[in-house]
Each structure stands twice: as structure tokens, then as C-alpha cells.
mmCIF file of C-alpha atoms in Angstrom:
data_model
loop_
_atom_site.group_PDB
_atom_site.id
_atom_site.type_symbol
_atom_site.label_atom_id
_atom_site.label_comp_id
_atom_site.label_asym_id
_atom_site.label_seq_id
_atom_site.Cartn_x
_atom_site.Cartn_y
_atom_site.Cartn_z
ATOM 1 C CA MET A 1 83.677 4.901 92.424
ATOM 2 C CA GLY A 2 86.056 5.567 89.606
ATOM 3 C CA GLU A 3 88.813 6.669 91.978
ATOM 4 C CA ARG A 4 88.373 3.518 93.929
ATOM 5 C CA LYS A 5 88.728 1.646 90.777
ATOM 6 C CA VAL A 6 91.915 3.244 89.938
ATOM 7 C CA GLU A 7 93.276 2.703 93.434
ATOM 8 C CA ASP A 8 92.627 -1.016 93.193
ATOM 9 C CA MET A 9 94.212 -1.584 89.707
ATOM 10 C CA SER A 10 97.697 -2.921 89.304
ATOM 11 C CA LEU A 11 100.504 -0.978 87.662
ATOM 12 C CA SER A 12 100.354 -3.075 84.438
ATOM 13 C CA ALA A 13 96.654 -2.420 84.195
ATOM 14 C CA LEU A 14 97.016 1.329 84.922
ATOM 15 C CA PHE A 15 99.706 1.639 82.207
ATOM 16 C CA GLU A 16 97.472 -0.288 79.598
ATOM 17 C CA GLN A 17 94.570 2.032 80.436
ATOM 18 C CA ALA A 18 96.668 5.134 80.128
ATOM 19 C CA ARG A 19 98.310 3.804 76.878
ATOM 20 C CA LYS A 20 94.871 3.380 75.265
ATOM 21 C CA ILE A 21 93.854 6.864 76.454
ATOM 22 C CA HIS A 22 96.926 8.441 74.970
ATOM 23 C CA LEU A 23 96.494 6.606 71.594
ATOM 24 C CA THR A 24 92.753 7.798 71.492
ATOM 25 C CA VAL A 25 93.635 11.393 72.281
ATOM 26 C CA THR A 26 96.617 11.470 69.870
ATOM 27 C CA GLU A 27 94.660 9.949 66.831
ATOM 28 C CA SER A 28 91.231 11.546 67.223
ATOM 29 C CA GLY A 29 91.645 14.394 69.738
ATOM 30 C CA ALA A 30 89.156 13.358 72.536
ATOM 31 C CA ASP A 31 87.417 15.715 74.988
ATOM 32 C CA GLN A 32 89.041 17.404 77.903
ATOM 33 C CA ASP A 33 87.402 14.842 80.411
ATOM 34 C CA LEU A 34 89.352 11.936 78.852
ATOM 35 C CA VAL A 35 92.563 14.017 78.696
ATOM 36 C CA LYS A 36 92.118 14.761 82.574
ATOM 37 C CA LYS A 37 91.427 11.042 83.284
ATOM 38 C CA GLY A 38 94.556 10.022 81.376
ATOM 39 C CA CYS A 39 96.793 12.573 83.313
ATOM 40 C CA GLU A 40 95.247 11.172 86.598
ATOM 41 C CA VAL A 41 95.930 7.583 85.595
ATOM 42 C CA LEU A 42 99.584 8.453 84.548
ATOM 43 C CA GLU A 43 100.186 10.407 87.671
ATOM 44 C CA LYS A 44 99.036 7.300 89.665
ATOM 45 C CA CYS A 45 101.567 5.269 87.560
ATOM 46 C CA GLU A 46 104.261 7.619 88.435
ATOM 47 C CA ASP A 47 103.521 7.364 92.106
ATOM 48 C CA MET A 48 103.494 3.576 92.029
ATOM 49 C CA ILE A 49 106.737 3.487 90.086
ATOM 50 C CA SER A 50 108.377 5.607 92.586
ATOM 51 C CA LYS A 51 107.168 3.507 95.519
ATOM 52 C CA LEU A 52 108.254 0.270 93.907
ATOM 53 C CA GLY A 53 111.622 1.645 93.027
ATOM 54 C CA LEU A 54 111.566 -0.008 89.569
ATOM 55 C CA PHE A 55 114.509 2.091 88.290
ATOM 56 C CA SER A 56 117.756 3.131 89.566
ATOM 57 C CA SER A 57 120.287 5.789 88.357
ATOM 58 C CA ASN A 58 123.025 3.157 88.589
ATOM 59 C CA GLU A 59 121.322 0.907 85.886
ATOM 60 C CA THR A 60 121.498 0.941 82.176
ATOM 61 C CA LYS A 61 118.945 -0.326 79.573
ATOM 62 C CA ASP A 62 120.568 -3.801 79.648
ATOM 63 C CA ASP A 63 119.824 -4.008 83.465
ATOM 64 C CA ILE A 64 116.225 -3.378 83.181
ATOM 65 C CA SER A 65 113.747 -6.223 82.582
ATOM 66 C CA THR A 66 111.602 -6.493 79.525
ATOM 67 C CA ASN A 67 108.399 -6.108 81.557
ATOM 68 C CA ASN A 68 109.633 -2.972 83.092
ATOM 69 C CA LEU A 69 110.902 -1.093 80.015
ATOM 70 C CA LYS A 70 107.468 0.109 79.081
ATOM 71 C CA TYR A 71 107.177 2.201 82.216
ATOM 72 C CA LEU A 72 109.934 4.472 81.034
ATOM 73 C CA LEU A 73 107.233 6.103 78.732
ATOM 74 C CA VAL A 74 105.088 7.181 81.534
ATOM 75 C CA PRO A 75 106.492 10.753 81.835
ATOM 76 C CA PHE A 76 106.456 11.194 77.979
ATOM 77 C CA TYR A 77 102.800 10.037 77.865
ATOM 78 C CA LEU A 78 101.961 12.485 80.745
ATOM 79 C CA ALA A 79 103.843 15.421 78.965
ATOM 80 C CA GLU A 80 101.876 14.927 75.833
ATOM 81 C CA LEU A 81 98.480 14.630 77.663
ATOM 82 C CA THR A 82 99.378 17.695 79.837
ATOM 83 C CA GLU A 83 100.113 19.771 76.833
ATOM 84 C CA LYS A 84 96.662 19.105 75.462
ATOM 85 C CA LEU A 85 94.914 20.399 78.494
ATOM 86 C CA ALA A 86 92.788 23.479 77.819
ATOM 87 C CA GLN A 87 93.156 26.129 80.547
ATOM 88 C CA GLU A 88 93.513 29.990 80.913
ATOM 89 C CA GLU A 89 97.055 29.712 82.220
ATOM 90 C CA ARG A 90 98.609 28.303 79.125
ATOM 91 C CA ILE A 91 102.110 29.331 80.117
ATOM 92 C CA GLN A 92 101.873 27.168 83.346
ATOM 93 C CA ILE A 93 100.712 24.110 81.260
ATOM 94 C CA LEU A 94 103.593 24.488 78.941
ATOM 95 C CA LYS A 95 106.042 24.686 81.778
ATOM 96 C CA ILE A 96 104.667 21.580 83.422
ATOM 97 C CA SER A 97 104.726 19.720 80.051
ATOM 98 C CA GLN A 98 108.328 20.763 79.390
ATOM 99 C CA ALA A 99 109.381 19.658 82.846
ATOM 100 C CA LYS A 100 108.034 16.137 82.230
ATOM 101 C CA LEU A 101 109.750 16.032 78.804
ATOM 102 C CA LYS A 102 113.081 16.969 80.226
ATOM 103 C CA GLU A 103 112.574 14.363 83.070
ATOM 104 C CA PHE A 104 111.978 11.647 80.407
ATOM 105 C CA ILE A 105 114.962 12.684 78.235
ATOM 106 C CA SER A 106 117.360 12.942 81.209
ATOM 107 C CA PHE A 107 116.327 9.444 82.344
ATOM 108 C CA CYS A 108 116.682 8.078 78.934
ATOM 109 C CA GLU A 109 120.156 9.740 78.755
ATOM 110 C CA ALA A 110 121.116 7.838 82.010
ATOM 111 C CA MET A 111 119.872 4.673 80.405
ATOM 112 C CA GLU A 112 122.096 5.371 77.445
ATOM 113 C CA LEU A 113 119.073 5.567 75.155
ATOM 114 C CA VAL A 114 119.496 9.086 73.700
ATOM 115 C CA PRO A 115 121.676 9.262 70.544
ATOM 116 C CA GLN A 116 125.140 10.990 70.773
ATOM 117 C CA GLU A 117 124.320 13.671 68.167
ATOM 118 C CA GLU A 118 121.228 14.782 70.309
ATOM 119 C CA LEU A 119 123.429 14.912 73.442
ATOM 120 C CA GLU A 120 126.045 17.090 71.537
ATOM 121 C CA ALA A 121 123.359 19.419 70.294
ATOM 122 C CA SER A 122 121.778 19.825 73.570
ATOM 123 C CA VAL A 123 125.152 20.751 75.159
ATOM 124 C CA GLN A 124 125.855 23.322 72.512
ATOM 125 C CA GLY A 125 122.403 24.759 72.968
ATOM 126 C CA ALA A 126 121.617 28.003 70.868
ATOM 127 C CA SER A 127 125.252 28.191 69.535
ATOM 128 C CA ASN A 128 124.339 25.808 66.765
ATOM 129 C CA SER A 129 124.125 27.222 63.380
ATOM 130 C CA PHE A 130 121.126 27.004 60.988
ATOM 131 C CA ALA A 131 122.850 24.380 58.908
ATOM 132 C CA ASP A 132 123.492 22.210 62.111
ATOM 133 C CA ARG A 133 119.932 22.401 63.182
ATOM 134 C CA ARG A 134 118.647 21.532 59.899
ATOM 135 C CA ALA A 135 120.994 18.456 59.694
ATOM 136 C CA LEU A 136 119.933 17.418 63.224
ATOM 137 C CA LYS A 137 116.281 17.647 62.293
ATOM 138 C CA ILE A 138 116.722 15.636 59.144
ATOM 139 C CA ALA A 139 118.626 12.969 61.186
ATOM 140 C CA ARG A 140 115.881 12.938 63.765
ATOM 141 C CA PHE A 141 113.219 12.531 61.031
ATOM 142 C CA ARG A 142 115.011 9.664 59.617
ATOM 143 C CA ARG A 143 115.420 7.968 62.989
ATOM 144 C CA GLN A 144 111.671 8.475 63.569
ATOM 145 C CA ARG A 145 110.795 6.952 60.258
ATOM 146 C CA ALA A 146 113.085 4.069 60.779
ATOM 147 C CA ALA A 147 111.525 3.375 64.221
ATOM 148 C CA GLU A 148 108.002 3.527 62.828
ATOM 149 C CA ALA A 149 108.947 1.096 59.979
ATOM 150 C CA LYS A 150 110.591 -1.281 62.534
ATOM 151 C CA LEU A 151 107.484 -1.344 64.598
ATOM 152 C CA THR A 152 105.284 -2.091 61.775
ATOM 153 C CA GLU A 153 107.666 -4.945 60.916
ATOM 154 C CA ILE A 154 107.608 -6.389 64.313
ATOM 155 C CA LYS A 155 103.780 -6.226 64.503
ATOM 156 C CA GLU A 156 103.491 -7.991 61.131
ATOM 157 C CA ARG A 157 105.998 -10.645 62.140
ATOM 158 C CA LYS A 158 104.188 -11.209 65.342
ATOM 159 C CA GLU A 159 100.781 -11.411 63.619
ATOM 160 C CA ARG A 160 102.281 -14.058 61.007
ATOM 161 C CA ARG A 161 103.784 -16.023 63.894
ATOM 162 C CA GLY A 162 100.524 -15.964 65.728
ATOM 163 C CA ARG A 163 98.561 -17.305 62.735
ATOM 164 C CA SER A 164 101.170 -19.933 61.958
ATOM 165 C CA THR A 165 101.201 -21.150 65.637
ATOM 166 C CA LYS A 166 97.412 -21.301 65.655
ATOM 167 C CA ALA A 167 97.169 -23.250 62.397
ATOM 168 C CA ALA A 168 99.981 -25.672 63.737
ATOM 169 C CA ALA A 169 98.077 -26.143 67.096
ATOM 170 C CA LEU A 170 94.951 -27.121 65.258
ATOM 171 C CA SER A 171 96.717 -29.661 63.222
ATOM 172 C CA THR A 172 99.468 -31.042 65.472
ATOM 173 C CA PRO A 173 100.390 -30.190 69.066
ATOM 174 C CA VAL A 174 103.674 -28.446 69.377
ATOM 175 C CA GLU A 175 106.002 -30.098 71.816
ATOM 176 C CA VAL A 176 109.560 -29.582 70.347
ATOM 177 C CA GLY A 177 111.044 -26.108 70.210
ATOM 178 C CA GLU A 178 108.276 -24.491 72.399
ATOM 179 C CA ASP A 179 110.927 -22.837 74.768
ATOM 180 C CA ASP A 180 112.647 -21.437 71.606
ATOM 181 C CA LEU A 181 109.473 -19.709 70.497
ATOM 182 C CA LEU A 182 108.979 -18.322 74.024
ATOM 183 C CA ASP A 183 112.612 -16.751 73.911
ATOM 184 C CA ASP A 184 111.867 -15.297 70.570
ATOM 185 C CA ASP A 185 108.763 -13.694 71.832
ATOM 186 C CA GLY A 186 110.640 -12.158 74.653
ATOM 187 C CA GLU A 187 113.421 -10.796 72.458
ATOM 188 C CA GLU A 188 110.801 -9.458 70.095
ATOM 189 C CA GLU A 189 108.898 -7.697 72.817
ATOM 190 C CA ARG A 190 111.993 -6.100 74.195
ATOM 191 C CA GLU A 191 113.015 -4.912 70.768
ATOM 192 C CA ALA A 192 109.605 -3.463 70.272
ATOM 193 C CA TRP A 193 109.728 -1.547 73.486
ATOM 194 C CA LEU A 194 113.204 -0.239 72.866
ATOM 195 C CA THR A 195 112.090 0.927 69.429
ATOM 196 C CA THR A 196 108.969 2.489 71.017
ATOM 197 C CA ILE A 197 111.233 4.426 73.465
ATOM 198 C CA SER A 198 113.535 5.547 70.575
ATOM 199 C CA LEU A 199 110.516 6.801 68.712
ATOM 200 C CA ALA A 200 109.250 8.627 71.832
ATOM 201 C CA ILE A 201 112.717 10.252 72.341
ATOM 202 C CA CYS A 202 112.428 11.724 68.717
ATOM 203 C CA LYS A 203 108.966 13.100 69.405
ATOM 204 C CA ALA A 204 110.008 14.380 72.851
ATOM 205 C CA PHE A 205 112.855 16.586 71.424
ATOM 206 C CA ASP A 206 110.433 17.939 68.733
ATOM 207 C CA LEU A 207 107.695 18.652 71.124
ATOM 208 C CA LEU A 208 110.117 20.249 73.606
ATOM 209 C CA GLU A 209 111.310 22.728 70.961
ATOM 210 C CA MET A 210 107.751 23.553 69.875
ATOM 211 C CA LEU A 211 106.736 24.169 73.517
ATOM 212 C CA LYS A 212 109.744 26.392 74.131
ATOM 213 C CA LYS A 213 108.845 28.484 70.962
ATOM 214 C CA GLU A 214 105.140 28.797 72.162
ATOM 215 C CA GLU A 215 106.118 29.732 75.649
ATOM 216 C CA GLU A 216 108.412 32.498 74.341
ATOM 217 C CA MET A 217 105.721 33.944 72.111
ATOM 218 C CA LEU A 218 103.061 33.944 74.930
ATOM 219 C CA SER A 219 105.525 35.534 77.344
ATOM 220 C CA ALA A 220 106.275 38.263 74.878
ATOM 221 C CA ILE A 221 102.603 38.905 74.201
ATOM 222 C CA LYS A 222 101.793 39.088 77.862
ATOM 223 C CA GLU A 223 104.743 41.541 78.504
ATOM 224 C CA LYS A 224 103.643 43.708 75.735
ATOM 225 C CA GLN A 225 100.118 43.705 77.075
ATOM 226 C CA LEU A 226 101.544 44.665 80.455
ATOM 227 C CA LYS A 227 103.474 47.534 78.983
ATOM 228 C CA GLU A 228 100.844 48.977 76.621
ATOM 229 C CA GLY A 229 97.932 48.447 79.048
ATOM 230 C CA GLU A 230 94.535 47.231 78.041
ATOM 231 C CA LYS A 231 94.073 46.687 74.240
ATOM 232 C CA GLU A 232 90.435 45.907 74.079
ATOM 233 C CA PHE A 233 87.798 48.622 73.620
ATOM 234 C CA SER A 234 84.602 48.619 75.332
ATOM 235 C CA GLN A 235 81.274 48.148 73.485
ATOM 236 C CA ALA A 236 80.200 51.716 74.336
ATOM 237 C CA ILE A 237 83.177 53.172 72.444
ATOM 238 C CA LEU A 238 82.575 50.934 69.429
ATOM 239 C CA ASP A 239 78.934 51.855 69.402
ATOM 240 C CA ASP A 240 79.649 55.675 69.708
ATOM 241 C CA ARG A 241 82.044 55.404 66.846
ATOM 242 C CA THR A 242 79.599 53.625 64.733
ATOM 243 C CA LYS A 243 76.915 56.219 65.390
ATOM 244 C CA LYS A 244 79.165 59.032 64.534
ATOM 245 C CA ALA A 245 80.113 57.396 61.255
ATOM 246 C CA GLU A 246 76.370 56.618 60.338
ATOM 247 C CA ALA A 247 75.391 60.214 61.280
ATOM 248 C CA TRP A 248 78.048 61.645 59.028
ATOM 249 C CA HIS A 249 76.894 59.601 56.070
ATOM 250 C CA ARG A 250 73.158 60.553 56.682
ATOM 251 C CA ASP A 251 74.073 64.216 56.842
ATOM 252 C CA ALA A 252 76.134 63.977 53.586
ATOM 253 C CA ALA A 253 73.385 62.262 51.826
ATOM 254 C CA ALA A 254 70.781 64.861 53.022
ATOM 255 C CA ARG A 255 73.055 67.827 52.031
ATOM 256 C CA ALA A 256 73.783 66.341 48.523
ATOM 257 C CA GLN A 257 70.059 66.754 47.556
ATOM 258 C CA TYR A 258 70.096 70.609 47.876
ATOM 259 C CA THR A 259 73.733 71.596 47.231
ATOM 260 C CA GLN A 260 75.370 72.187 43.900
ATOM 261 C CA PRO A 261 78.023 69.668 42.916
ATOM 262 C CA ALA A 262 81.519 71.043 43.665
ATOM 263 C CA ALA A 263 84.403 71.059 41.392
ATOM 264 C CA PRO A 264 86.138 67.747 40.952
ATOM 265 C CA ILE A 265 89.031 67.139 43.381
ATOM 266 C CA THR A 266 92.157 65.978 41.707
ATOM 267 C CA CYS A 267 94.317 65.564 44.805
ATOM 268 C CA ALA A 268 93.876 62.103 46.325
ATOM 269 C CA THR A 269 95.047 63.165 49.770
ATOM 270 C CA PHE A 270 92.715 66.132 49.976
ATOM 271 C CA ALA A 271 89.875 63.891 48.857
ATOM 272 C CA GLN A 272 90.738 61.574 51.673
ATOM 273 C CA ASP A 273 90.780 64.654 54.077
ATOM 274 C CA VAL A 274 87.324 65.548 52.899
ATOM 275 C CA ILE A 275 85.989 62.013 53.384
ATOM 276 C CA GLU A 276 87.435 61.742 56.937
ATOM 277 C CA GLY A 277 86.016 65.190 57.816
ATOM 278 C CA ARG A 278 89.354 67.048 58.196
ATOM 279 C CA ALA A 279 88.666 69.485 55.328
ATOM 280 C CA ASN A 280 85.588 70.887 53.393
ATOM 281 C CA VAL A 281 85.030 70.800 49.693
ATOM 282 C CA SER A 282 84.801 74.520 49.554
ATOM 283 C CA GLN A 283 88.197 75.169 51.016
ATOM 284 C CA ALA A 284 90.976 76.272 48.789
ATOM 285 C CA HIS A 285 93.602 73.533 48.332
ATOM 286 C CA ASP A 286 97.273 74.347 47.458
ATOM 287 C CA HIS A 287 98.708 70.878 47.988
ATOM 288 C CA LYS A 288 99.774 71.732 51.564
ATOM 289 C CA HIS A 289 98.451 69.158 53.893
ATOM 290 C CA GLN A 290 99.438 66.781 56.699
ATOM 291 C CA PRO A 291 100.057 62.987 55.900
ATOM 292 C CA MET A 292 96.889 60.848 55.813
ATOM 293 C CA ILE A 293 95.649 59.473 59.154
ATOM 294 C CA PHE A 294 94.010 56.082 59.329
ATOM 295 C CA GLY A 295 91.922 54.597 61.958
ATOM 296 C CA PRO A 296 89.540 56.071 64.719
ATOM 297 C CA GLN A 297 91.663 59.213 65.117
ATOM 298 C CA SER A 298 89.835 60.803 62.222
ATOM 299 C CA LEU A 299 86.579 60.354 64.221
ATOM 300 C CA ILE A 300 88.038 61.855 67.386
ATOM 301 C CA GLY A 301 87.919 65.591 67.286
ATOM 302 C CA GLY A 302 90.503 67.930 68.866
ATOM 303 C CA SER A 303 93.711 66.787 70.470
ATOM 304 C CA LEU A 304 94.314 63.455 72.245
ATOM 305 C CA THR A 305 93.861 64.274 75.920
ATOM 306 C CA SER A 306 93.818 60.889 77.457
ATOM 307 C CA GLU A 307 95.767 57.648 77.214
ATOM 308 C CA ARG A 308 92.666 55.754 76.077
ATOM 309 C CA GLU A 309 92.182 58.133 73.060
ATOM 310 C CA ARG A 310 95.857 57.844 72.221
ATOM 311 C CA MET A 311 95.416 53.930 72.226
ATOM 312 C CA ALA A 312 92.328 54.285 70.179
ATOM 313 C CA ALA A 313 94.065 56.501 67.632
ATOM 314 C CA GLN A 314 96.718 53.779 66.938
ATOM 315 C CA VAL A 315 94.128 51.104 65.929
ATOM 316 C CA PHE A 316 94.384 50.206 62.220
ATOM 317 C CA GLN A 317 97.610 52.181 61.804
ATOM 318 C CA PRO A 318 99.623 50.921 58.833
ATOM 319 C CA ALA A 319 102.741 48.960 59.527
ATOM 320 C CA TYR A 320 104.825 50.722 57.004
ATOM 321 C CA ARG A 321 106.309 54.226 56.987
ATOM 322 C CA MET A 322 103.663 56.813 55.731
ATOM 323 C CA PRO A 323 104.606 59.268 52.914
ATOM 324 C CA THR A 324 105.634 62.785 53.801
ATOM 325 C CA MET A 325 104.066 64.458 50.648
ATOM 326 C CA SER A 326 101.262 63.627 48.188
ATOM 327 C CA ILE A 327 101.859 62.702 44.596
ATOM 328 C CA GLU A 328 100.729 66.192 43.430
ATOM 329 C CA GLU A 329 103.204 67.942 45.847
ATOM 330 C CA ALA A 330 105.961 65.666 44.685
ATOM 331 C CA GLY A 331 105.045 66.533 41.013
ATOM 332 C CA LEU A 332 105.159 70.208 41.830
ATOM 333 C CA ARG A 333 108.457 70.026 43.512
ATOM 334 C CA GLU A 334 110.030 68.040 40.607
ATOM 335 C CA MET A 335 108.635 70.623 38.192
ATOM 336 C CA GLU A 336 110.302 73.444 40.183
ATOM 337 C CA MET A 337 113.428 71.368 40.192
ATOM 338 C CA MET A 338 113.182 70.916 36.345
ATOM 339 C CA ASN A 339 112.673 74.780 35.797
ATOM 340 C CA LYS A 340 115.837 75.421 37.930
ATOM 341 C CA TRP A 341 117.781 72.889 35.924
ATOM 342 C CA GLN A 342 116.651 74.369 32.598
ATOM 343 C CA GLU A 343 117.590 77.916 33.714
ATOM 344 C CA ARG A 344 121.038 76.708 34.861
ATOM 345 C CA ASN A 345 121.601 74.855 31.487
ATOM 346 C CA ALA A 346 120.568 78.026 29.495
ATOM 347 C CA LYS A 347 122.987 80.188 31.517
ATOM 348 C CA MET A 348 125.664 77.572 30.814
ATOM 349 C CA PHE A 349 124.955 77.671 27.121
ATOM 350 C CA GLU A 350 125.049 81.359 27.137
ATOM 351 C CA GLU A 351 128.503 81.463 28.976
ATOM 352 C CA ALA A 352 129.803 78.848 26.567
ATOM 353 C CA ASN A 353 128.780 80.846 23.528
ATOM 354 C CA SER A 354 130.583 83.997 24.817
ATOM 355 C CA ALA A 355 133.749 82.220 26.073
ATOM 356 C CA TRP A 356 137.209 83.746 25.419
ATOM 357 C CA TYR A 357 138.143 81.212 22.891
ATOM 358 C CA LYS A 358 135.054 82.244 20.649
ATOM 359 C CA ASP A 359 135.934 85.981 20.597
ATOM 360 C CA LYS A 360 138.240 87.416 17.953
ATOM 361 C CA PRO A 361 141.775 88.292 19.207
ATOM 362 C CA LYS A 362 142.493 91.942 19.544
ATOM 363 C CA MET A 363 146.078 92.927 18.432
ATOM 364 C CA GLY A 364 147.457 95.638 20.429
ATOM 365 C CA PRO A 365 150.291 98.149 19.187
ATOM 366 C CA SER A 366 153.532 96.177 18.694
ATOM 367 C CA GLU A 367 156.875 97.524 20.191
ATOM 368 C CA ASP A 368 158.779 96.437 16.934
ATOM 369 C CA ASP A 369 156.794 98.425 14.490
ATOM 370 C CA GLU A 370 160.158 99.821 12.842
ATOM 371 C CA ASP A 371 161.631 96.360 12.449
ATOM 372 C CA ASP A 372 158.410 95.244 10.907
ATOM 373 C CA ASP A 373 158.449 98.099 8.374
ATOM 374 C CA ALA A 374 162.054 97.381 7.391
ATOM 375 C CA ALA A 375 161.254 93.764 6.930
ATOM 376 C CA GLN A 376 158.282 94.594 4.898
ATOM 377 C CA GLU A 377 160.478 96.937 2.591
ATOM 378 C CA LYS A 378 162.975 94.055 2.196
ATOM 379 C CA ALA A 379 160.303 91.695 1.165
ATOM 380 C CA ARG A 380 158.836 94.078 -1.416
ATOM 381 C CA ALA A 381 162.260 94.783 -2.985
ATOM 382 C CA TRP A 382 162.921 91.007 -3.184
ATOM 383 C CA ASP A 383 159.592 90.556 -4.941
ATOM 384 C CA ASP A 384 160.476 93.345 -7.335
ATOM 385 C CA TRP A 385 163.885 91.687 -8.206
ATOM 386 C CA LYS A 386 162.340 88.325 -8.839
ATOM 387 C CA ASP A 387 159.884 90.086 -11.288
ATOM 388 C CA ASP A 388 162.753 91.618 -13.107
ATOM 389 C CA ASN A 389 164.851 88.477 -13.049
ATOM 390 C CA PRO A 390 162.852 85.415 -13.813
ATOM 391 C CA ARG A 391 164.068 81.941 -12.675
ATOM 392 C CA GLY A 392 167.010 80.742 -15.082
ATOM 393 C CA ALA A 393 167.309 84.110 -17.014
ATOM 394 C CA GLY A 394 171.252 84.242 -16.328
ATOM 395 C CA ASN A 395 171.899 80.733 -17.168
ATOM 396 C CA LYS A 396 171.071 80.652 -20.920
ATOM 397 C CA LYS A 397 174.856 80.121 -21.926
ATOM 398 C CA LEU A 398 174.874 77.018 -19.841
ATOM 399 C CA THR A 399 172.122 75.297 -21.709
ATOM 400 C CA PRO A 400 172.750 73.025 -24.590
ATOM 401 C CA CYS A 401 170.539 74.975 -27.065
ATOM 402 C CA GLY A 402 171.403 78.394 -25.746
#
């Protein structure tokens, strides 16, 4: 009965019903039944528009009548409602919605309704820089806000005109200027639909970018799942792992009642090995161990023999690079380096104290010993002469008081 009713409705009635459904779903997020009904009505609208031939590729926005302008929004409304469908094949839904958005944008481009900067950005594609994309988003947001403000202004102006017309009709019948009022209403309605289409273009570009990113993410996840295989563990494996952990804790609690406390463990990695069951408390520990292992691999004994065990061992692995040694081992290695450094410094100090410039020079036998003896005798004779002849002794006659 509902389908027969849709078949019997006119194009304008179908569009108004679809527009109300779109507004309800957008504002309140209605159930899937209403979304599917809206998609059905919009598909019927598309079929009727195609059969009636309302639009042509040779026309522009000035050639389209005011009553037919609103039907340009049918692909946009259908794309938004299709995106809200909840199905398992999400990628297929995204592709259908993107196809409708591209159809709407390309038809608006043919009607000269798309801004020039949007056309240039779509031609350049991914070659746009981050600054260009940011500027484009800001310009798009400003156009969207301006369109919303203009629609609000037109709505308020129409309400004021309706109230004034109603008040004037109650007081005095309007006969003069009635045609002018009708013309104003037509121009106002055309302006409202053009502004609505401009707002829809801004939303279509934003929604198209969002759907592309979502499709890329879902495709990457699906490809990764196909490469790595099944990621979910069966409930039996999870229960078995839980039983092993609970049994280990029960046995440890039972042993603690009858055993003597062991010496305190000072190595954090060795303590983790004891907790995970890779070592015993009684074992001697000389800070030689393997890196810490996280996840279910600590509960799986022996080597990994199957692909399922290898995948299970990778669960809860840290995303960062694991250390190759413990803090204690690093401290011991640093202490060994410090001892070597001190020994090297002590050796350098010893060599510096016994260097050649610190030793006394050793005088060897000279080849000019005879010359040195003669010079020494000459110096002694000169010293003796100076003792016998003091300074100024031969000049007494030259002095005034001599």
C-alpha cells in the first residue's frame, strides 16, 4: 500500500516528503527504516526527473525555472541518506554515496554553480600543499556560514512580509501592487533555492573528502586482515589461558604457606621472569637474561610451532622498541667502563711524571776538555789580577785630591 502511494504521488509531493525525511534524519538521527524510506523516495524522484527531462547539459542556472531548481538537490540528499545506511559492506555504501556526490557536483559545475577556487582545487587534486588546503577549507567554511545567514534572513523577511500582508488583508483589501508582491516572492524563492544549492555544494565537498578518507582506512584494514589472517581468538583459547593463569596463582599461594621466603630480588627483569614463569627464585642470577616478553607468549611453553601460536604471541606486544639489557646490566657495564677509564688515566699520569722533560740532563764527556781547562785557567788569572789591582788604583794622580 505504501509503494502504491509513492507511485501515485507527484514529483513535487515526492520531493517535499523526501526533504522532510532528510531534515529529520539529519537533525535527530532517525532509525534505519526511515532512512531506507527516504532513499526509496529519492530514487523515485530521480527516475521521474530523468523521464521528464527537466535538465539538459546545454542549460545554465539562468535557463532553469524557479520551480525546477530544487530538484538539483535530489542527488545530494540521496548521497547523505545513503551514507547513513547501516550495512556490513560499509565500503560499498561509501562508494555509492561518493558516486552520488560526484554526480551532484558535476551537474552543478555544468550549471555554473560551483565556485572557481573549488574547480581549481579539484583539478590540482593531491598536489595541493597543506597551506592551500587549509585556505580552501577556510573559504568553504565562510561560504557555508554566509549561505546559512542568507537563508535565515530570507526566512525572516518572508515571515515579516506574510504577517504584514495578513494584517493588511484584514484591514483593507490589497488591489494595487499585488503583481509586484508576486514578483518579489518569485525572486525571493529563486534566491533561496540558489543559496540552498550553494550550501549543499559546500557540504558535498566536505562529505566527499570525509568519505574518501574513511574508504582508505577501511580498505587498509581489510587488506591488513587478508595478509595477516584471522585476528580473533576463539573462546576456547581464551578460557584455557585464563585457567593456566588461575592455576599458577593457586599453586603459588599454596607453596607460599610451606616454603621459606627467598632472598629479595634486586633485578627488575629477573623478577618479571619469575612472575611470568621463565625462571625460578632459587636460580642464580648473574644479570644475563633475554629481553622481557609481554603477552600470551609467556603462557605458551616451548617453541612456537604453528601460525596461530605465533599470532597469539604477538598480542599485547609494545609498539616501541624493547631494551636489549636491564638497568643492572647497564650499570655493571658502565662500572666496567669506569674502571678501565681510571686505569688508563693512572697510566697516563705515571707516564707524565716520568717524562723526558722531568728527568735531569746527563752530561756526557766533552770533546773540548782542553779548551775548557785553558779558559778556566785564564779566568782564574784574571780574577787574581783584579784582586791585586782594585778598580781605580792606577788613576790616583788624575784625581783632584790625589
